[in-house]
Amino acid sequence: MSADKRIPVTEETHKELHELKDPGQTYDDLLQDLARQRRREELENRFRDIEEADSEDLTALEDV
């Protein structure tokens, strides 16, 4: 796989990413993992918000 894009980062960010990276893992794999984790966390937060919402604030499915 060839690199298609360059993402400029500061030295500090590069160091942090390097510390997060597993041996043999590419930066592309690491960034994909981080993006997947972020999407999962956002989805979990949305579900948590729905569960915690007062039922009066929700719209019934038959009203959608």
Tab-separated table of N, CA and C in Angstrom:
chain	number	residue	atom	x	y	z
A	1	MET	N	0.845	-1.165	0.000
A	1	MET	CA	0.000	0.000	0.000
A	1	MET	C	0.894	1.234	0.000
A	2	SER	N	0.610	2.159	-0.889
A	2	SER	CA	1.394	3.386	-0.932
A	2	SER	C	0.638	4.495	-0.215
A	3	ALA	N	1.392	5.428	0.328
A	3	ALA	CA	0.780	6.558	1.028
A	3	ALA	C	0.198	7.514	0.003
A	4	ASP	N	-1.088	7.807	0.157
A	4	ASP	CA	-1.763	8.696	-0.777
A	4	ASP	C	-1.827	10.128	-0.276
A	5	LYS	N	-1.850	10.303	1.021
A	5	LYS	CA	-2.020	11.630	1.615
A	5	LYS	C	-0.986	11.847	2.709
A	6	ARG	N	-0.676	13.095	2.919
A	6	ARG	CA	0.206	13.468	4.021
A	6	ARG	C	-0.629	14.254	5.015
A	7	ILE	N	-0.439	13.967	6.287
A	7	ILE	CA	-1.153	14.671	7.337
A	7	ILE	C	-0.103	15.344	8.216
A	8	PRO	N	0.032	16.669	8.103
A	8	PRO	CA	1.026	17.343	8.921
A	8	PRO	C	0.601	17.345	10.394
A	9	VAL	N	1.517	16.981	11.260
A	9	VAL	CA	1.277	16.997	12.698
A	9	VAL	C	2.499	17.597	13.376
A	10	THR	N	2.288	18.093	14.580
A	10	THR	CA	3.411	18.629	15.340
A	10	THR	C	4.276	17.473	15.822
A	11	GLU	N	5.488	17.806	16.246
A	11	GLU	CA	6.381	16.784	16.799
A	11	GLU	C	5.742	16.123	18.016
A	12	GLU	N	5.062	16.929	18.837
A	12	GLU	CA	4.417	16.390	20.037
A	12	GLU	C	3.323	15.380	19.674
A	13	THR	N	2.507	15.712	18.677
A	13	THR	CA	1.453	14.793	18.238
A	13	THR	C	2.062	13.527	17.665
A	14	HIS	N	3.110	13.669	16.865
A	14	HIS	CA	3.774	12.504	16.287
A	14	HIS	C	4.301	11.591	17.383
A	15	LYS	N	4.876	12.193	18.417
A	15	LYS	CA	5.411	11.406	19.536
A	15	LYS	C	4.281	10.653	20.238
A	16	GLU	N	3.145	11.342	20.482
A	16	GLU	CA	2.011	10.687	21.138
A	16	GLU	C	1.475	9.534	20.295
A	17	LEU	N	1.348	9.756	18.990
A	17	LEU	CA	0.872	8.687	18.110
A	17	LEU	C	1.844	7.515	18.112
A	18	HIS	N	3.122	7.826	18.086
A	18	HIS	CA	4.136	6.767	18.084
A	18	HIS	C	4.048	5.925	19.361
A	19	GLU	N	3.780	6.595	20.497
A	19	GLU	CA	3.652	5.875	21.764
A	19	GLU	C	2.397	5.012	21.804
A	20	LEU	N	1.342	5.425	21.090
A	20	LEU	CA	0.101	4.644	21.048
A	20	LEU	C	0.207	3.444	20.111
A	21	LYS	N	1.066	3.543	19.124
A	21	LYS	CA	1.191	2.531	18.077
A	21	LYS	C	1.821	1.261	18.623
A	22	ASP	N	1.211	0.129	18.265
A	22	ASP	CA	1.778	-1.172	18.618
A	22	ASP	C	2.924	-1.509	17.673
A	23	PRO	N	3.879	-2.335	18.124
A	23	PRO	CA	4.955	-2.750	17.223
A	23	PRO	C	4.380	-3.416	15.971
A	24	GLY	N	4.852	-2.998	14.820
A	24	GLY	CA	4.379	-3.563	13.560
A	24	GLY	C	3.108	-2.920	13.035
A	25	GLN	N	2.456	-2.109	13.846
A	25	GLN	CA	1.224	-1.444	13.422
A	25	GLN	C	1.593	-0.204	12.620
A	26	THR	N	0.900	0.023	11.533
A	26	THR	CA	1.150	1.215	10.728
A	26	THR	C	0.396	2.400	11.327
A	27	TYR	N	0.817	3.587	10.967
A	27	TYR	CA	0.091	4.777	11.419
A	27	TYR	C	-1.315	4.779	10.827
A	28	ASP	N	-1.468	4.274	9.615
A	28	ASP	CA	-2.794	4.180	9.008
A	28	ASP	C	-3.706	3.284	9.854
A	29	ASP	N	-3.184	2.126	10.273
A	29	ASP	CA	-3.965	1.225	11.127
A	29	ASP	C	-4.317	1.902	12.446
A	30	LEU	N	-3.350	2.605	13.030
A	30	LEU	CA	-3.583	3.291	14.299
A	30	LEU	C	-4.680	4.342	14.146
A	31	LEU	N	-4.588	5.150	13.094
A	31	LEU	CA	-5.591	6.189	12.885
A	31	LEU	C	-6.967	5.598	12.610
A	32	GLN	N	-7.017	4.486	11.889
A	32	GLN	CA	-8.307	3.809	11.674
A	32	GLN	C	-8.878	3.326	13.002
A	33	ASP	N	-8.031	2.754	13.854
A	33	ASP	CA	-8.482	2.290	15.166
A	33	ASP	C	-8.994	3.453	16.016
A	34	LEU	N	-8.276	4.560	16.000
A	34	LEU	CA	-8.687	5.722	16.777
A	34	LEU	C	-10.007	6.294	16.262
A	35	ALA	N	-10.177	6.341	14.940
A	35	ALA	CA	-11.428	6.841	14.356
A	35	ALA	C	-12.588	5.909	14.713
A	36	ARG	N	-12.360	4.607	14.635
A	36	ARG	CA	-13.392	3.625	14.972
A	36	ARG	C	-13.784	3.746	16.447
A	37	GLN	N	-12.785	3.930	17.319
A	37	GLN	CA	-13.038	4.094	18.748
A	37	GLN	C	-13.849	5.366	19.003
A	38	ARG	N	-13.512	6.436	18.312
A	38	ARG	CA	-14.234	7.706	18.482
A	38	ARG	C	-15.691	7.568	18.059
A	39	ARG	N	-15.929	6.912	16.916
A	39	ARG	CA	-17.314	6.714	16.455
A	39	ARG	C	-18.093	5.858	17.443
A	40	ARG	N	-17.453	4.830	17.991
A	40	ARG	CA	-18.104	3.951	18.970
A	40	ARG	C	-18.477	4.743	20.225
A	41	GLU	N	-17.561	5.582	20.705
A	41	GLU	CA	-17.826	6.390	21.889
A	41	GLU	C	-18.968	7.367	21.641
A	42	GLU	N	-18.995	7.981	20.457
A	42	GLU	CA	-20.073	8.911	20.133
A	42	GLU	C	-21.418	8.191	20.088
A	43	LEU	N	-21.450	6.993	19.532
A	43	LEU	CA	-22.678	6.210	19.480
A	43	LEU	C	-23.129	5.815	20.879
A	44	GLU	N	-22.182	5.393	21.718
A	44	GLU	CA	-22.515	5.047	23.103
A	44	GLU	C	-23.088	6.249	23.839
A	45	ASN	N	-22.513	7.421	23.615
A	45	ASN	CA	-23.020	8.636	24.253
A	45	ASN	C	-24.433	8.968	23.781
A	46	ARG	N	-24.696	8.784	22.502
A	46	ARG	CA	-26.046	9.044	21.983
A	46	ARG	C	-27.057	8.096	22.606
A	47	PHE	N	-26.700	6.813	22.717
A	47	PHE	CA	-27.600	5.852	23.351
A	47	PHE	C	-27.808	6.192	24.823
A	48	ARG	N	-26.752	6.591	25.499
A	48	ARG	CA	-26.854	6.966	26.910
A	48	ARG	C	-27.785	8.166	27.073
A	49	ASP	N	-27.651	9.139	26.176
A	49	ASP	CA	-28.527	10.312	26.228
A	49	ASP	C	-29.986	9.917	26.034
A	50	ILE	N	-30.234	8.993	25.125
A	50	ILE	CA	-31.607	8.537	24.879
A	50	ILE	C	-32.147	7.807	26.103
A	51	GLU	N	-31.327	6.943	26.689
A	51	GLU	CA	-31.769	6.201	27.870
A	51	GLU	C	-32.062	7.129	29.037
A	52	GLU	N	-31.289	8.200	29.162
A	52	GLU	CA	-31.458	9.116	30.279
A	52	GLU	C	-32.534	10.166	30.024
A	53	ALA	N	-32.972	10.294	28.774
A	53	ALA	CA	-33.960	11.321	28.431
A	53	ALA	C	-35.293	11.003	29.089
A	54	ASP	N	-35.969	12.038	29.476
A	54	ASP	CA	-37.313	11.892	30.020
A	54	ASP	C	-38.216	11.416	28.882
A	55	SER	N	-39.070	10.471	29.161
A	55	SER	CA	-39.921	9.907	28.111
A	55	SER	C	-40.790	10.969	27.452
A	56	GLU	N	-41.064	12.061	28.153
A	56	GLU	CA	-41.854	13.141	27.556
A	56	GLU	C	-41.078	13.869	26.470
A	57	ASP	N	-39.741	13.788	26.504
A	57	ASP	CA	-38.904	14.447	25.508
A	57	ASP	C	-38.746	13.616	24.241
A	58	LEU	N	-39.190	12.366	24.262
A	58	LEU	CA	-39.032	11.467	23.130
A	58	LEU	C	-40.283	11.455	22.278
A	59	THR	N	-40.094	11.175	20.998
A	59	THR	CA	-41.210	11.061	20.061
A	59	THR	C	-41.523	9.590	19.859
A	60	ALA	N	-42.774	9.245	19.950
A	60	ALA	CA	-43.189	7.856	19.739
A	60	ALA	C	-42.918	7.465	18.296
A	61	LEU	N	-42.543	6.207	18.077
A	61	LEU	CA	-42.235	5.735	16.714
A	61	LEU	C	-43.421	5.933	15.769
A	62	GLU	N	-44.629	5.704	16.267
A	62	GLU	CA	-45.791	5.847	15.378
A	62	GLU	C	-46.012	7.298	14.975
A	63	ASP	N	-45.378	8.250	15.667
A	63	ASP	CA	-45.508	9.661	15.316
A	63	ASP	C	-44.415	10.130	14.356
A	64	VAL	N	-43.518	9.236	14.020
A	64	VAL	CA	-42.405	9.614	13.137
A	64	VAL	C	-42.794	9.452	11.698
